[in-house]
Amino acid sequence: MHTLRQENLPKLDLPTDDELAPETVEFLASMPPLNVWRMIARTGVAREYRTLLSVMFGKDWFPGADREVIALRTFRQNGSDYEIPQHFVLAEAAGLPREASRAVLDDELDRLSPWHRRLCRMVDDMAADAKLGADQVRELVSHYGSQDMAARAIMIMAWFPMLTRFVDTTGVPVETVPDAYDGLSVPTGHG
């Protein structure tokens, strides 16, 4: 994992309210005060991004603990530390204990359930090969009981690497406010 040393500080500045359209400033005021939202505002797709995350973090779309294992393993694979404090909170809200989150990040997979170990290995394989093999896809279908759910797992495995590349390349700084993640149960709000 990299640290917040000088060479890792922001490569793009977070936009100030003066740099953003009034409707974007209003939108940001309705979101959790996370630096990633301010940087996403630079892209012009913050509202669309919120819509997608609202679905991906919805209670019935995909098992939250599995999503968080995939996310945390991706952060480990990509050496990305911005998202980790948020996802510790999101993981606990989804029912994944802090000890399991730490096990994913510390590569102590024997401390995880067999399925979460398997998900970690799939994330590792996707990071190495940019795709899963046919046997792994069949395993996802078998475990989740449908091709739709398997497709959602694959989407999540592809989504989080994109996020870490954006966050780390733009240099989104970790929030410095001590209670920035209090009450956070989804990245789009508090429930």
JSON list of C-alpha atoms in Angstrom, two decimals:
[
{"chain": "A", "resi": 1, "resn": "MET", "atom": "CA", "xyz": [0.00, 0.00, 0.00]},
{"chain": "A", "resi": 2, "resn": "HIS", "atom": "CA", "xyz": [1.25, 3.46, -0.70]},
{"chain": "A", "resi": 3, "resn": "THR", "atom": "CA", "xyz": [1.12, 6.17, 1.90]},
{"chain": "A", "resi": 4, "resn": "LEU", "atom": "CA", "xyz": [0.23, 9.82, 1.81]},
{"chain": "A", "resi": 5, "resn": "ARG", "atom": "CA", "xyz": [3.82, 10.96, 1.23]},
{"chain": "A", "resi": 6, "resn": "GLN", "atom": "CA", "xyz": [4.52, 14.11, -0.77]},
{"chain": "A", "resi": 7, "resn": "GLU", "atom": "CA", "xyz": [4.83, 12.20, -4.06]},
{"chain": "A", "resi": 8, "resn": "ASN", "atom": "CA", "xyz": [1.36, 10.74, -3.48]},
{"chain": "A", "resi": 9, "resn": "LEU", "atom": "CA", "xyz": [-0.40, 14.04, -2.90]},
{"chain": "A", "resi": 10, "resn": "PRO", "atom": "CA", "xyz": [-3.05, 15.21, -5.38]},
{"chain": "A", "resi": 11, "resn": "LYS", "atom": "CA", "xyz": [-2.16, 15.39, -9.03]},
{"chain": "A", "resi": 12, "resn": "LEU", "atom": "CA", "xyz": [-5.37, 17.31, -9.79]},
{"chain": "A", "resi": 13, "resn": "ASP", "atom": "CA", "xyz": [-6.76, 19.81, -7.35]},
{"chain": "A", "resi": 14, "resn": "LEU", "atom": "CA", "xyz": [-10.16, 19.19, -5.86]},
{"chain": "A", "resi": 15, "resn": "PRO", "atom": "CA", "xyz": [-12.43, 21.77, -7.48]},
{"chain": "A", "resi": 16, "resn": "THR", "atom": "CA", "xyz": [-13.63, 24.65, -5.34]},
{"chain": "A", "resi": 17, "resn": "ASP", "atom": "CA", "xyz": [-17.29, 25.66, -5.35]},
{"chain": "A", "resi": 18, "resn": "ASP", "atom": "CA", "xyz": [-16.33, 28.65, -7.52]},
{"chain": "A", "resi": 19, "resn": "GLU", "atom": "CA", "xyz": [-15.09, 26.27, -10.23]},
{"chain": "A", "resi": 20, "resn": "LEU", "atom": "CA", "xyz": [-18.31, 24.28, -10.33]},
{"chain": "A", "resi": 21, "resn": "ALA", "atom": "CA", "xyz": [-21.73, 25.05, -11.74]},
{"chain": "A", "resi": 22, "resn": "PRO", "atom": "CA", "xyz": [-24.28, 26.06, -9.07]},
{"chain": "A", "resi": 23, "resn": "GLU", "atom": "CA", "xyz": [-26.31, 22.88, -9.65]},
{"chain": "A", "resi": 24, "resn": "THR", "atom": "CA", "xyz": [-23.18, 20.79, -9.08]},
{"chain": "A", "resi": 25, "resn": "VAL", "atom": "CA", "xyz": [-22.45, 22.62, -5.83]},
{"chain": "A", "resi": 26, "resn": "GLU", "atom": "CA", "xyz": [-26.04, 21.94, -4.78]},
{"chain": "A", "resi": 27, "resn": "PHE", "atom": "CA", "xyz": [-25.65, 18.28, -5.73]},
{"chain": "A", "resi": 28, "resn": "LEU", "atom": "CA", "xyz": [-22.43, 17.96, -3.70]},
{"chain": "A", "resi": 29, "resn": "ALA", "atom": "CA", "xyz": [-24.19, 19.45, -0.68]},
{"chain": "A", "resi": 30, "resn": "SER", "atom": "CA", "xyz": [-26.65, 16.54, -0.83]},
{"chain": "A", "resi": 31, "resn": "MET", "atom": "CA", "xyz": [-23.88, 13.92, -0.84]},
{"chain": "A", "resi": 32, "resn": "PRO", "atom": "CA", "xyz": [-21.59, 12.66, 1.91]},
{"chain": "A", "resi": 33, "resn": "PRO", "atom": "CA", "xyz": [-18.67, 15.12, 2.19]},
{"chain": "A", "resi": 34, "resn": "LEU", "atom": "CA", "xyz": [-16.18, 12.75, 0.56]},
{"chain": "A", "resi": 35, "resn": "ASN", "atom": "CA", "xyz": [-13.33, 14.10, -1.54]},
{"chain": "A", "resi": 36, "resn": "VAL", "atom": "CA", "xyz": [-14.02, 11.49, -4.21]},
{"chain": "A", "resi": 37, "resn": "TRP", "atom": "CA", "xyz": [-17.39, 13.14, -4.95]},
{"chain": "A", "resi": 38, "resn": "ARG", "atom": "CA", "xyz": [-15.74, 16.52, -5.43]},
{"chain": "A", "resi": 39, "resn": "MET", "atom": "CA", "xyz": [-13.20, 14.99, -7.85]},
{"chain": "A", "resi": 40, "resn": "ILE", "atom": "CA", "xyz": [-15.91, 13.10, -9.71]},
{"chain": "A", "resi": 41, "resn": "ALA", "atom": "CA", "xyz": [-17.70, 16.44, -10.10]},
{"chain": "A", "resi": 42, "resn": "ARG", "atom": "CA", "xyz": [-14.79, 17.44, -12.39]},
{"chain": "A", "resi": 43, "resn": "THR", "atom": "CA", "xyz": [-15.90, 14.74, -14.84]},
{"chain": "A", "resi": 44, "resn": "GLY", "atom": "CA", "xyz": [-19.44, 16.05, -15.29]},
{"chain": "A", "resi": 45, "resn": "VAL", "atom": "CA", "xyz": [-20.99, 12.64, -14.48]},
{"chain": "A", "resi": 46, "resn": "ALA", "atom": "CA", "xyz": [-21.42, 12.85, -10.70]},
{"chain": "A", "resi": 47, "resn": "ARG", "atom": "CA", "xyz": [-25.20, 12.45, -10.85]},
{"chain": "A", "resi": 48, "resn": "GLU", "atom": "CA", "xyz": [-24.94, 9.45, -13.16]},
{"chain": "A", "resi": 49, "resn": "TYR", "atom": "CA", "xyz": [-22.25, 7.96, -10.93]},
{"chain": "A", "resi": 50, "resn": "ARG", "atom": "CA", "xyz": [-24.56, 8.34, -7.90]},
{"chain": "A", "resi": 51, "resn": "THR", "atom": "CA", "xyz": [-27.34, 6.54, -9.77]},
{"chain": "A", "resi": 52, "resn": "LEU", "atom": "CA", "xyz": [-25.10, 3.57, -10.54]},
{"chain": "A", "resi": 53, "resn": "LEU", "atom": "CA", "xyz": [-23.73, 3.40, -6.99]},
{"chain": "A", "resi": 54, "resn": "SER", "atom": "CA", "xyz": [-27.24, 3.62, -5.57]},
{"chain": "A", "resi": 55, "resn": "VAL", "atom": "CA", "xyz": [-28.04, 0.43, -7.47]},
{"chain": "A", "resi": 56, "resn": "MET", "atom": "CA", "xyz": [-24.72, -1.34, -6.79]},
{"chain": "A", "resi": 57, "resn": "PHE", "atom": "CA", "xyz": [-24.98, -0.64, -3.06]},
{"chain": "A", "resi": 58, "resn": "GLY", "atom": "CA", "xyz": [-28.70, -1.42, -2.88]},
{"chain": "A", "resi": 59, "resn": "LYS", "atom": "CA", "xyz": [-29.68, -4.07, -0.34]},
{"chain": "A", "resi": 60, "resn": "ASP", "atom": "CA", "xyz": [-31.17, -6.47, -2.91]},
{"chain": "A", "resi": 61, "resn": "TRP", "atom": "CA", "xyz": [-28.76, -6.03, -5.83]},
{"chain": "A", "resi": 62, "resn": "PHE", "atom": "CA", "xyz": [-25.80, -8.05, -4.52]},
{"chain": "A", "resi": 63, "resn": "PRO", "atom": "CA", "xyz": [-24.69, -9.37, -1.12]},
{"chain": "A", "resi": 64, "resn": "GLY", "atom": "CA", "xyz": [-23.00, -6.44, 0.62]},
{"chain": "A", "resi": 65, "resn": "ALA", "atom": "CA", "xyz": [-20.37, -8.50, 2.45]},
{"chain": "A", "resi": 66, "resn": "ASP", "atom": "CA", "xyz": [-19.30, -10.12, -0.85]},
{"chain": "A", "resi": 67, "resn": "ARG", "atom": "CA", "xyz": [-19.16, -6.70, -2.54]},
{"chain": "A", "resi": 68, "resn": "GLU", "atom": "CA", "xyz": [-16.93, -5.38, 0.23]},
{"chain": "A", "resi": 69, "resn": "VAL", "atom": "CA", "xyz": [-14.58, -8.38, 0.07]},
{"chain": "A", "resi": 70, "resn": "ILE", "atom": "CA", "xyz": [-14.22, -7.71, -3.67]},
{"chain": "A", "resi": 71, "resn": "ALA", "atom": "CA", "xyz": [-13.67, -3.98, -3.05]},
{"chain": "A", "resi": 72, "resn": "LEU", "atom": "CA", "xyz": [-11.09, -4.44, -0.29]},
{"chain": "A", "resi": 73, "resn": "ARG", "atom": "CA", "xyz": [-9.19, -7.08, -2.23]},
{"chain": "A", "resi": 74, "resn": "THR", "atom": "CA", "xyz": [-9.09, -4.73, -5.23]},
{"chain": "A", "resi": 75, "resn": "PHE", "atom": "CA", "xyz": [-7.70, -1.93, -3.06]},
{"chain": "A", "resi": 76, "resn": "ARG", "atom": "CA", "xyz": [-5.01, -4.33, -1.86]},
{"chain": "A", "resi": 77, "resn": "GLN", "atom": "CA", "xyz": [-4.22, -5.47, -5.41]},
{"chain": "A", "resi": 78, "resn": "ASN", "atom": "CA", "xyz": [-3.97, -1.90, -6.69]},
{"chain": "A", "resi": 79, "resn": "GLY", "atom": "CA", "xyz": [-2.10, -0.53, -3.67]},
{"chain": "A", "resi": 80, "resn": "SER", "atom": "CA", "xyz": [-4.85, 2.04, -3.19]},
{"chain": "A", "resi": 81, "resn": "ASP", "atom": "CA", "xyz": [-5.42, 3.45, 0.27]},
{"chain": "A", "resi": 82, "resn": "TYR", "atom": "CA", "xyz": [-7.95, 6.25, -0.30]},
{"chain": "A", "resi": 83, "resn": "GLU", "atom": "CA", "xyz": [-11.01, 3.99, -0.21]},
{"chain": "A", "resi": 84, "resn": "ILE", "atom": "CA", "xyz": [-10.03, 1.77, 2.73]},
{"chain": "A", "resi": 85, "resn": "PRO", "atom": "CA", "xyz": [-11.31, 3.93, 5.63]},
{"chain": "A", "resi": 86, "resn": "GLN", "atom": "CA", "xyz": [-14.68, 4.35, 3.88]},
{"chain": "A", "resi": 87, "resn": "HIS", "atom": "CA", "xyz": [-14.97, 0.69, 3.05]},
{"chain": "A", "resi": 88, "resn": "PHE", "atom": "CA", "xyz": [-14.17, -0.41, 6.60]},
{"chain": "A", "resi": 89, "resn": "VAL", "atom": "CA", "xyz": [-17.34, 1.47, 7.58]},
{"chain": "A", "resi": 90, "resn": "LEU", "atom": "CA", "xyz": [-19.31, 0.24, 4.54]},
{"chain": "A", "resi": 91, "resn": "ALA", "atom": "CA", "xyz": [-18.19, -3.35, 5.17]},
{"chain": "A", "resi": 92, "resn": "GLU", "atom": "CA", "xyz": [-19.33, -3.25, 8.79]},
{"chain": "A", "resi": 93, "resn": "ALA", "atom": "CA", "xyz": [-22.68, -1.78, 7.68]},
{"chain": "A", "resi": 94, "resn": "ALA", "atom": "CA", "xyz": [-22.97, -4.73, 5.25]},
{"chain": "A", "resi": 95, "resn": "GLY", "atom": "CA", "xyz": [-22.23, -7.26, 8.01]},
{"chain": "A", "resi": 96, "resn": "LEU", "atom": "CA", "xyz": [-18.54, -7.92, 7.29]},
{"chain": "A", "resi": 97, "resn": "PRO", "atom": "CA", "xyz": [-16.61, -7.63, 10.57]},
{"chain": "A", "resi": 98, "resn": "ARG", "atom": "CA", "xyz": [-13.51, -5.41, 10.74]},
{"chain": "A", "resi": 99, "resn": "GLU", "atom": "CA", "xyz": [-11.38, -8.52, 11.39]},
{"chain": "A", "resi": 100, "resn": "ALA", "atom": "CA", "xyz": [-12.48, -9.98, 8.05]},
{"chain": "A", "resi": 101, "resn": "SER", "atom": "CA", "xyz": [-11.76, -6.70, 6.27]},
{"chain": "A", "resi": 102, "resn": "ARG", "atom": "CA", "xyz": [-8.27, -6.66, 7.78]},
{"chain": "A", "resi": 103, "resn": "ALA", "atom": "CA", "xyz": [-7.74, -10.30, 6.75]},
{"chain": "A", "resi": 104, "resn": "VAL", "atom": "CA", "xyz": [-8.56, -9.41, 3.12]},
{"chain": "A", "resi": 105, "resn": "LEU", "atom": "CA", "xyz": [-6.11, -6.50, 3.15]},
{"chain": "A", "resi": 106, "resn": "ASP", "atom": "CA", "xyz": [-3.38, -8.34, 5.08]},
{"chain": "A", "resi": 107, "resn": "ASP", "atom": "CA", "xyz": [-3.58, -11.41, 2.81]},
{"chain": "A", "resi": 108, "resn": "GLU", "atom": "CA", "xyz": [-4.54, -13.62, 5.76]},
{"chain": "A", "resi": 109, "resn": "LEU", "atom": "CA", "xyz": [-7.18, -15.44, 3.77]},
{"chain": "A", "resi": 110, "resn": "ASP", "atom": "CA", "xyz": [-7.28, -18.44, 6.09]},
{"chain": "A", "resi": 111, "resn": "ARG", "atom": "CA", "xyz": [-9.21, -16.17, 8.50]},
{"chain": "A", "resi": 112, "resn": "LEU", "atom": "CA", "xyz": [-12.06, -15.82, 5.96]},
{"chain": "A", "resi": 113, "resn": "SER", "atom": "CA", "xyz": [-14.97, -18.06, 5.05]},
{"chain": "A", "resi": 114, "resn": "PRO", "atom": "CA", "xyz": [-14.25, -20.44, 2.16]},
{"chain": "A", "resi": 115, "resn": "TRP", "atom": "CA", "xyz": [-16.43, -18.35, -0.20]},
{"chain": "A", "resi": 116, "resn": "HIS", "atom": "CA", "xyz": [-14.74, -15.08, 0.70]},
{"chain": "A", "resi": 117, "resn": "ARG", "atom": "CA", "xyz": [-11.33, -16.73, 0.19]},
{"chain": "A", "resi": 118, "resn": "ARG", "atom": "CA", "xyz": [-12.56, -17.84, -3.22]},
{"chain": "A", "resi": 119, "resn": "LEU", "atom": "CA", "xyz": [-13.75, -14.32, -4.10]},
{"chain": "A", "resi": 120, "resn": "CYS", "atom": "CA", "xyz": [-10.33, -12.95, -3.13]},
{"chain": "A", "resi": 121, "resn": "ARG", "atom": "CA", "xyz": [-8.64, -15.43, -5.46]},
{"chain": "A", "resi": 122, "resn": "MET", "atom": "CA", "xyz": [-10.99, -14.46, -8.28]},
{"chain": "A", "resi": 123, "resn": "VAL", "atom": "CA", "xyz": [-10.16, -10.77, -7.75]},
{"chain": "A", "resi": 124, "resn": "ASP", "atom": "CA", "xyz": [-6.46, -11.72, -7.79]},
{"chain": "A", "resi": 125, "resn": "ASP", "atom": "CA", "xyz": [-6.94, -13.64, -11.03]},
{"chain": "A", "resi": 126, "resn": "MET", "atom": "CA", "xyz": [-8.86, -10.80, -12.64]},
{"chain": "A", "resi": 127, "resn": "ALA", "atom": "CA", "xyz": [-6.11, -8.38, -11.61]},
{"chain": "A", "resi": 128, "resn": "ALA", "atom": "CA", "xyz": [-3.50, -10.63, -13.22]},
{"chain": "A", "resi": 129, "resn": "ASP", "atom": "CA", "xyz": [-5.41, -11.66, -16.36]},
{"chain": "A", "resi": 130, "resn": "ALA", "atom": "CA", "xyz": [-8.01, -8.86, -16.81]},
{"chain": "A", "resi": 131, "resn": "LYS", "atom": "CA", "xyz": [-10.74, -11.52, -16.93]},
{"chain": "A", "resi": 132, "resn": "LEU", "atom": "CA", "xyz": [-12.01, -14.64, -15.22]},
{"chain": "A", "resi": 133, "resn": "GLY", "atom": "CA", "xyz": [-11.85, -18.08, -16.75]},
{"chain": "A", "resi": 134, "resn": "ALA", "atom": "CA", "xyz": [-14.91, -20.09, -17.82]},
{"chain": "A", "resi": 135, "resn": "ASP", "atom": "CA", "xyz": [-14.69, -22.34, -14.74]},
{"chain": "A", "resi": 136, "resn": "GLN", "atom": "CA", "xyz": [-14.71, -19.30, -12.45]},
{"chain": "A", "resi": 137, "resn": "VAL", "atom": "CA", "xyz": [-17.74, -17.84, -14.21]},
{"chain": "A", "resi": 138, "resn": "ARG", "atom": "CA", "xyz": [-19.55, -21.18, -13.84]},
{"chain": "A", "resi": 139, "resn": "GLU", "atom": "CA", "xyz": [-18.59, -21.17, -10.14]},
{"chain": "A", "resi": 140, "resn": "LEU", "atom": "CA", "xyz": [-20.13, -17.71, -9.73]},
{"chain": "A", "resi": 141, "resn": "VAL", "atom": "CA", "xyz": [-23.34, -18.87, -11.44]},
{"chain": "A", "resi": 142, "resn": "SER", "atom": "CA", "xyz": [-23.46, -21.95, -9.22]},
{"chain": "A", "resi": 143, "resn": "HIS", "atom": "CA", "xyz": [-22.79, -20.02, -6.01]},
{"chain": "A", "resi": 144, "resn": "TYR", "atom": "CA", "xyz": [-25.22, -17.16, -6.66]},
{"chain": "A", "resi": 145, "resn": "GLY", "atom": "CA", "xyz": [-27.84, -19.27, -8.44]},
{"chain": "A", "resi": 146, "resn": "SER", "atom": "CA", "xyz": [-28.22, -17.21, -11.60]},
{"chain": "A", "resi": 147, "resn": "GLN", "atom": "CA", "xyz": [-26.34, -15.76, -14.51]},
{"chain": "A", "resi": 148, "resn": "ASP", "atom": "CA", "xyz": [-27.65, -12.31, -13.56]},
{"chain": "A", "resi": 149, "resn": "MET", "atom": "CA", "xyz": [-26.04, -12.50, -10.12]},
{"chain": "A", "resi": 150, "resn": "ALA", "atom": "CA", "xyz": [-22.81, -13.83, -11.64]},
{"chain": "A", "resi": 151, "resn": "ALA", "atom": "CA", "xyz": [-22.83, -10.87, -14.04]},
{"chain": "A", "resi": 152, "resn": "ARG", "atom": "CA", "xyz": [-23.23, -8.54, -11.06]},
{"chain": "A", "resi": 153, "resn": "ALA", "atom": "CA", "xyz": [-20.25, -10.13, -9.31]},
{"chain": "A", "resi": 154, "resn": "ILE", "atom": "CA", "xyz": [-18.18, -9.69, -12.46]},
{"chain": "A", "resi": 155, "resn": "MET", "atom": "CA", "xyz": [-19.35, -6.06, -12.79]},
{"chain": "A", "resi": 156, "resn": "ILE", "atom": "CA", "xyz": [-18.20, -5.36, -9.24]},
{"chain": "A", "resi": 157, "resn": "MET", "atom": "CA", "xyz": [-14.85, -7.04, -9.91]},
{"chain": "A", "resi": 158, "resn": "ALA", "atom": "CA", "xyz": [-14.42, -4.77, -12.92]},
{"chain": "A", "resi": 159, "resn": "TRP", "atom": "CA", "xyz": [-15.83, -1.62, -11.28]},
{"chain": "A", "resi": 160, "resn": "PHE", "atom": "CA", "xyz": [-13.51, -1.24, -8.33]},
{"chain": "A", "resi": 161, "resn": "PRO", "atom": "CA", "xyz": [-10.27, -1.35, -10.38]},
{"chain": "A", "resi": 162, "resn": "MET", "atom": "CA", "xyz": [-11.65, 1.52, -12.49]},
{"chain": "A", "resi": 163, "resn": "LEU", "atom": "CA", "xyz": [-12.44, 3.47, -9.33]},
{"chain": "A", "resi": 164, "resn": "THR", "atom": "CA", "xyz": [-8.98, 2.97, -7.83]},
{"chain": "A", "resi": 165, "resn": "ARG", "atom": "CA", "xyz": [-7.32, 4.01, -11.08]},
{"chain": "A", "resi": 166, "resn": "PHE", "atom": "CA", "xyz": [-9.36, 7.20, -11.17]},
{"chain": "A", "resi": 167, "resn": "VAL", "atom": "CA", "xyz": [-8.86, 8.03, -7.48]},
{"chain": "A", "resi": 168, "resn": "ASP", "atom": "CA", "xyz": [-5.14, 7.27, -7.42]},
{"chain": "A", "resi": 169, "resn": "THR", "atom": "CA", "xyz": [-4.29, 8.92, -10.73]},
{"chain": "A", "resi": 170, "resn": "THR", "atom": "CA", "xyz": [-6.19, 12.11, -9.92]},
{"chain": "A", "resi": 171, "resn": "GLY", "atom": "CA", "xyz": [-4.76, 11.96, -6.39]},
{"chain": "A", "resi": 172, "resn": "VAL", "atom": "CA", "xyz": [-7.95, 12.25, -4.34]},
{"chain": "A", "resi": 173, "resn": "PRO", "atom": "CA", "xyz": [-6.75, 13.01, -0.80]},
{"chain": "A", "resi": 174, "resn": "VAL", "atom": "CA", "xyz": [-7.96, 11.00, 2.18]},
{"chain": "A", "resi": 175, "resn": "GLU", "atom": "CA", "xyz": [-10.49, 12.94, 4.25]},
{"chain": "A", "resi": 176, "resn": "THR", "atom": "CA", "xyz": [-8.89, 14.62, 7.24]},
{"chain": "A", "resi": 177, "resn": "VAL", "atom": "CA", "xyz": [-12.09, 15.28, 9.18]},
{"chain": "A", "resi": 178, "resn": "PRO", "atom": "CA", "xyz": [-12.14, 12.65, 11.96]},
{"chain": "A", "resi": 179, "resn": "ASP", "atom": "CA", "xyz": [-15.84, 11.85, 11.61]},
{"chain": "A", "resi": 180, "resn": "ALA", "atom": "CA", "xyz": [-16.01, 11.94, 7.80]},
{"chain": "A", "resi": 181, "resn": "TYR", "atom": "CA", "xyz": [-17.39, 8.38, 7.65]},
{"chain": "A", "resi": 182, "resn": "ASP", "atom": "CA", "xyz": [-19.69, 8.39, 10.69]},
{"chain": "A", "resi": 183, "resn": "GLY", "atom": "CA", "xyz": [-23.04, 6.88, 9.82]},
{"chain": "A", "resi": 184, "resn": "LEU", "atom": "CA", "xyz": [-21.97, 6.04, 6.26]},
{"chain": "A", "resi": 185, "resn": "SER", "atom": "CA", "xyz": [-23.83, 2.93, 5.13]},
{"chain": "A", "resi": 186, "resn": "VAL", "atom": "CA", "xyz": [-23.66, 3.56, 1.37]},
{"chain": "A", "resi": 187, "resn": "PRO", "atom": "CA", "xyz": [-21.28, 5.85, -0.53]},
{"chain": "A", "resi": 188, "resn": "THR", "atom": "CA", "xyz": [-24.22, 7.97, -1.66]},
{"chain": "A", "resi": 189, "resn": "GLY", "atom": "CA", "xyz": [-25.53, 8.77, 1.80]},
{"chain": "A", "resi": 190, "resn": "HIS", "atom": "CA", "xyz": [-26.51, 7.38, 5.14]},
{"chain": "A", "resi": 191, "resn": "GLY", "atom": "CA", "xyz": [-28.87, 4.60, 4.25]}
]
